[in-house]
Amino acid sequence: MSAPESVHGMWSSRLMFILAASGSAVGLGNIWRFPYVAGENGGGAFVIVYLACIFLIGIPILSSEILLGREGRQSPIHTMKTLTKTSGANGAWQFIGWMGALAGFVILSYYSVVAGWAMAYVFEMGSGVFVNADGATASQVFADFTGSPGKVVLWHSIFMLLTMFIVARGITEGLERTVKYLMPALFALLLVLVGYAMNSGHFMEGVAFLFSFDFDKLTGAGVLMAMGQAFFTLSLGMGAIMTYGAYMPKDASILSSATSIALIDTSMALLSGLVIFPLVFANGLESSAGPGLMFVTIPIAFGSMSGGTFFGVMFFVLVSFAAITSAISLVEPALAWFVEKLNTSRRNGAIVVCTIAWALGLGSAFSTNIGSELYLLPGMTFFDSMDYVSNNIMLPLGGMLIALFTGWFLSQDIVARQLQISGGKLIMFKVLVRFVAPIGVGLVFINTFI
Ligand code: PFF
């Protein structure tokens, strides 16, 4: 039997778990990354593969992570250690926990840099430079900002400090309090923006771009990106959700929570696309503009609205907070391990984890200025390399191993007890985690790398 509670604290209800996990899932991946990656990969066909990955691979792995976490009630490294022992499986499965903690550092390092851009944009918007700005002006403001190493590092540092303070305060006082107000606010604001995009005149062009399936535009590399994006957006494959599962009340339903989280996350991504693409087309911008897409289109939209400066400031405040509720979950696996292993305080754990991630993030902070010519992987800046390795390799690999472990090696009594299912439903779950998810990830890997 698993421990009833975790030593790190507990979510106060099932709803709080869902909000926190959605807070982890909904972040820069939805508002910033999804639209630009979909744009670079031609739109519709990419979206279909992405949605298939969310439902066939994402939800089963999301459920697996939660159930492993709730059974182990510790950091992923120690949870995997306990569960391999009780299931009589090979200790090598602990690799899942170690790689997850490493992926957390890699992602957090560049995530904080982009979140810093978003925070800086609160003030760029507030300055009024975007009032009636055209595409060229907005692109120039973005290039000027990201071209300044001092500014980028400053905002990266501020974001990391904020993350550190919240994480240090603990589950209830830090995280729960943040997500309770910010998640509903973010959702409401996105709806306002969709309303605006509907009136921009190019709404249907945006809809067509996202939902017309032209498979000629999708390459093998695009399929890998769609799968990587599905893992990234659901925070899967690195133990973040496993850690959150460790703090989940014992009676809450895992499958219905996982489905809610995936639906919330997917709607936020699609809504972001429905805001950004109509504005891209209305302003004659390129859908394949890359990481700057959101930082150019959204300011133009607000710049041409009455009251737009106010709403624009709000928007970037909320994006920053959406990023924070995700960043916290990137810290948590390594932090929980640190606290368990060294028997030290959350505060110390937070300082160590955030400082390492901050230092690694300097590489990404410089990728848009003094380090723009420095390539780590062929043709990729430090920033692009961190993003590529974590999303396209580490997260899918971690997710595949989690599915395999849950399906083949974990005691199946634990699976049935944690999921509270039996019969046909249990068989369906097993088919998904034993075959569909790992084979799906495996095929995409083979197709891309061999
Ligand atoms: N899901 C987050 C987003 O879409 O922005 C990013 C993320 C958070 C990825 C936590 C992985 C993770 F463990």
PDB file of C-alpha atoms in Angstrom, residues 227-350:
ATOM      1  CA  MET A 227       4.843  14.644 -31.004  1.00  0.00           C
ATOM      2  CA  GLY A 228       7.447  16.631 -29.088  1.00  0.00           C
ATOM      3  CA  GLN A 229       4.988  19.501 -28.788  1.00  0.00           C
ATOM      4  CA  ALA A 230       2.324  17.141 -27.400  1.00  0.00           C
ATOM      5  CA  PHE A 231       4.716  15.997 -24.669  1.00  0.00           C
ATOM      6  CA  PHE A 232       5.915  19.498 -23.936  1.00  0.00           C
ATOM      7  CA  THR A 233       2.470  21.048 -23.728  1.00  0.00           C
ATOM      8  CA  LEU A 234       1.170  18.363 -21.339  1.00  0.00           C
ATOM      9  CA  SER A 235       4.377  18.586 -19.253  1.00  0.00           C
ATOM     10  CA  LEU A 236       4.954  14.887 -19.870  1.00  0.00           C
ATOM     11  CA  GLY A 237       7.941  12.618 -19.822  1.00  0.00           C
ATOM     12  CA  MET A 238      10.055  14.300 -17.182  1.00  0.00           C
ATOM     13  CA  GLY A 239       8.298  13.595 -13.915  1.00  0.00           C
ATOM     14  CA  ALA A 240       6.683  16.996 -13.368  1.00  0.00           C
ATOM     15  CA  ILE A 241       3.209  15.482 -13.412  1.00  0.00           C
ATOM     16  CA  MET A 242       4.523  12.476 -11.471  1.00  0.00           C
ATOM     17  CA  THR A 243       5.625  14.842  -8.729  1.00  0.00           C
ATOM     18  CA  TYR A 244       2.270  16.617  -8.780  1.00  0.00           C
ATOM     19  CA  GLY A 245       0.586  13.214  -8.613  1.00  0.00           C
ATOM     20  CA  ALA A 246       2.542  12.525  -5.431  1.00  0.00           C
ATOM     21  CA  TYR A 247       0.619  15.374  -3.794  1.00  0.00           C
ATOM     22  CA  MET A 248      -2.806  14.282  -5.083  1.00  0.00           C
ATOM     23  CA  PRO A 249      -5.577  13.307  -2.636  1.00  0.00           C
ATOM     24  CA  LYS A 250      -5.931   9.545  -2.561  1.00  0.00           C
ATOM     25  CA  ASP A 251      -9.564   9.202  -3.639  1.00  0.00           C
ATOM     26  CA  ALA A 252      -9.563  11.554  -6.623  1.00  0.00           C
ATOM     27  CA  SER A 253     -10.107   9.903 -10.011  1.00  0.00           C
ATOM     28  CA  ILE A 254      -6.931   9.823 -12.065  1.00  0.00           C
ATOM     29  CA  LEU A 255      -8.427   9.118 -15.475  1.00  0.00           C
ATOM     30  CA  SER A 256     -11.031  11.839 -15.357  1.00  0.00           C
ATOM     31  CA  SER A 257      -8.493  14.320 -13.964  1.00  0.00           C
ATOM     32  CA  ALA A 258      -6.046  13.464 -16.751  1.00  0.00           C
ATOM     33  CA  THR A 259      -8.746  13.922 -19.365  1.00  0.00           C
ATOM     34  CA  SER A 260      -9.756  17.301 -17.924  1.00  0.00           C
ATOM     35  CA  ILE A 261      -6.156  18.486 -17.908  1.00  0.00           C
ATOM     36  CA  ALA A 262      -5.628  17.425 -21.520  1.00  0.00           C
ATOM     37  CA  LEU A 263      -8.860  19.097 -22.646  1.00  0.00           C
ATOM     38  CA  ILE A 264      -8.060  22.345 -20.849  1.00  0.00           C
ATOM     39  CA  ASP A 265      -4.567  22.353 -22.292  1.00  0.00           C
ATOM     40  CA  THR A 266      -5.672  21.567 -25.833  1.00  0.00           C
ATOM     41  CA  SER A 267      -8.366  24.224 -25.849  1.00  0.00           C
ATOM     42  CA  MET A 268      -5.877  26.829 -24.666  1.00  0.00           C
ATOM     43  CA  ALA A 269      -3.466  25.918 -27.473  1.00  0.00           C
ATOM     44  CA  LEU A 270      -6.140  25.969 -30.176  1.00  0.00           C
ATOM     45  CA  LEU A 271      -7.578  29.235 -28.871  1.00  0.00           C
ATOM     46  CA  SER A 272      -4.111  30.780 -28.983  1.00  0.00           C
ATOM     47  CA  GLY A 273      -3.802  29.658 -32.582  1.00  0.00           C
ATOM     48  CA  LEU A 274      -7.197  31.188 -33.334  1.00  0.00           C
ATOM     49  CA  VAL A 275      -5.974  34.491 -31.947  1.00  0.00           C
ATOM     50  CA  ILE A 276      -2.572  34.547 -33.553  1.00  0.00           C
ATOM     51  CA  PHE A 277      -3.134  33.301 -37.126  1.00  0.00           C
ATOM     52  CA  PRO A 278      -6.008  35.636 -38.060  1.00  0.00           C
ATOM     53  CA  LEU A 279      -3.800  38.496 -36.880  1.00  0.00           C
ATOM     54  CA  VAL A 280      -0.814  37.145 -38.797  1.00  0.00           C
ATOM     55  CA  PHE A 281      -2.814  37.139 -42.017  1.00  0.00           C
ATOM     56  CA  ALA A 282      -4.573  40.422 -41.323  1.00  0.00           C
ATOM     57  CA  ASN A 283      -1.224  42.163 -40.918  1.00  0.00           C
ATOM     58  CA  GLY A 284       0.623  40.551 -43.796  1.00  0.00           C
ATOM     59  CA  LEU A 285       3.063  38.721 -41.524  1.00  0.00           C
ATOM     60  CA  GLU A 286       4.671  35.326 -42.120  1.00  0.00           C
ATOM     61  CA  SER A 287       3.047  32.331 -40.394  1.00  0.00           C
ATOM     62  CA  SER A 288       6.488  30.711 -40.287  1.00  0.00           C
ATOM     63  CA  ALA A 289       8.119  33.601 -38.426  1.00  0.00           C
ATOM     64  CA  GLY A 290       9.460  31.377 -35.626  1.00  0.00           C
ATOM     65  CA  PRO A 291       9.826  32.198 -31.931  1.00  0.00           C
ATOM     66  CA  GLY A 292       9.051  35.893 -32.416  1.00  0.00           C
ATOM     67  CA  LEU A 293       5.548  35.218 -33.755  1.00  0.00           C
ATOM     68  CA  MET A 294       3.592  35.947 -30.565  1.00  0.00           C
ATOM     69  CA  PHE A 295       5.779  38.918 -29.679  1.00  0.00           C
ATOM     70  CA  VAL A 296       4.982  40.586 -32.974  1.00  0.00           C
ATOM     71  CA  THR A 297       1.343  39.762 -33.714  1.00  0.00           C
ATOM     72  CA  ILE A 298      -0.159  40.279 -30.282  1.00  0.00           C
ATOM     73  CA  PRO A 299       1.318  43.773 -29.813  1.00  0.00           C
ATOM     74  CA  ILE A 300       0.039  44.811 -33.255  1.00  0.00           C
ATOM     75  CA  ALA A 301      -3.431  43.595 -32.371  1.00  0.00           C
ATOM     76  CA  PHE A 302      -3.534  45.485 -29.113  1.00  0.00           C
ATOM     77  CA  GLY A 303      -1.891  48.525 -30.685  1.00  0.00           C
ATOM     78  CA  SER A 304      -4.833  48.947 -33.017  1.00  0.00           C
ATOM     79  CA  MET A 305      -7.537  48.444 -30.366  1.00  0.00           C
ATOM     80  CA  SER A 306      -9.008  51.196 -28.288  1.00  0.00           C
ATOM     81  CA  GLY A 307      -7.917  50.487 -24.733  1.00  0.00           C
ATOM     82  CA  GLY A 308      -5.372  48.151 -26.276  1.00  0.00           C
ATOM     83  CA  THR A 309      -2.463  49.322 -24.176  1.00  0.00           C
ATOM     84  CA  PHE A 310      -4.302  48.289 -21.042  1.00  0.00           C
ATOM     85  CA  PHE A 311      -5.346  44.892 -22.404  1.00  0.00           C
ATOM     86  CA  GLY A 312      -1.909  44.338 -23.884  1.00  0.00           C
ATOM     87  CA  VAL A 313      -0.251  44.905 -20.540  1.00  0.00           C
ATOM     88  CA  MET A 314      -2.734  42.492 -18.975  1.00  0.00           C
ATOM     89  CA  PHE A 315      -2.040  39.916 -21.641  1.00  0.00           C
ATOM     90  CA  PHE A 316       1.683  39.832 -21.059  1.00  0.00           C
ATOM     91  CA  VAL A 317       1.222  39.845 -17.288  1.00  0.00           C
ATOM     92  CA  LEU A 318      -0.930  36.764 -17.631  1.00  0.00           C
ATOM     93  CA  VAL A 319       1.452  35.056 -20.059  1.00  0.00           C
ATOM     94  CA  SER A 320       4.187  35.649 -17.507  1.00  0.00           C
ATOM     95  CA  PHE A 321       2.111  34.091 -14.772  1.00  0.00           C
ATOM     96  CA  ALA A 322       1.109  31.177 -17.004  1.00  0.00           C
ATOM     97  CA  ALA A 323       4.829  30.679 -17.490  1.00  0.00           C
ATOM     98  CA  ILE A 324       5.453  30.807 -13.755  1.00  0.00           C
ATOM     99  CA  THR A 325       2.852  28.171 -12.947  1.00  0.00           C
ATOM    100  CA  SER A 326       4.666  25.922 -15.449  1.00  0.00           C
ATOM    101  CA  ALA A 327       8.178  26.832 -14.338  1.00  0.00           C
ATOM    102  CA  ILE A 328       7.360  25.813 -10.786  1.00  0.00           C
ATOM    103  CA  SER A 329       6.552  22.334 -11.971  1.00  0.00           C
ATOM    104  CA  LEU A 330       9.864  22.167 -13.816  1.00  0.00           C
ATOM    105  CA  VAL A 331      11.678  22.840 -10.542  1.00  0.00           C
ATOM    106  CA  GLU A 332       9.635  20.466  -8.396  1.00  0.00           C
ATOM    107  CA  PRO A 333      11.085  17.019  -9.367  1.00  0.00           C
ATOM    108  CA  ALA A 334      14.694  18.025  -8.688  1.00  0.00           C
ATOM    109  CA  LEU A 335      13.702  20.103  -5.668  1.00  0.00           C
ATOM    110  CA  ALA A 336      11.724  17.273  -4.071  1.00  0.00           C
ATOM    111  CA  TRP A 337      14.647  14.896  -4.618  1.00  0.00           C
ATOM    112  CA  PHE A 338      17.049  17.376  -3.049  1.00  0.00           C
ATOM    113  CA  VAL A 339      14.844  17.815   0.016  1.00  0.00           C
ATOM    114  CA  GLU A 340      14.393  14.055   0.451  1.00  0.00           C
ATOM    115  CA  LYS A 341      18.001  13.167  -0.143  1.00  0.00           C
ATOM    116  CA  LEU A 342      19.673  15.839   1.964  1.00  0.00           C
ATOM    117  CA  ASN A 343      16.866  16.287   4.429  1.00  0.00           C
ATOM    118  CA  THR A 344      17.101  20.027   3.901  1.00  0.00           C
ATOM    119  CA  SER A 345      14.532  22.824   3.485  1.00  0.00           C
ATOM    120  CA  ARG A 346      12.560  23.675   0.345  1.00  0.00           C
ATOM    121  CA  ARG A 347      14.233  27.044   0.447  1.00  0.00           C
ATOM    122  CA  ASN A 348      17.694  25.536   0.034  1.00  0.00           C
ATOM    123  CA  GLY A 349      16.450  23.181  -2.643  1.00  0.00           C
ATOM    124  CA  ALA A 350      14.859  26.058  -4.531  1.00  0.00           C
TER     125      ALA A 350
END
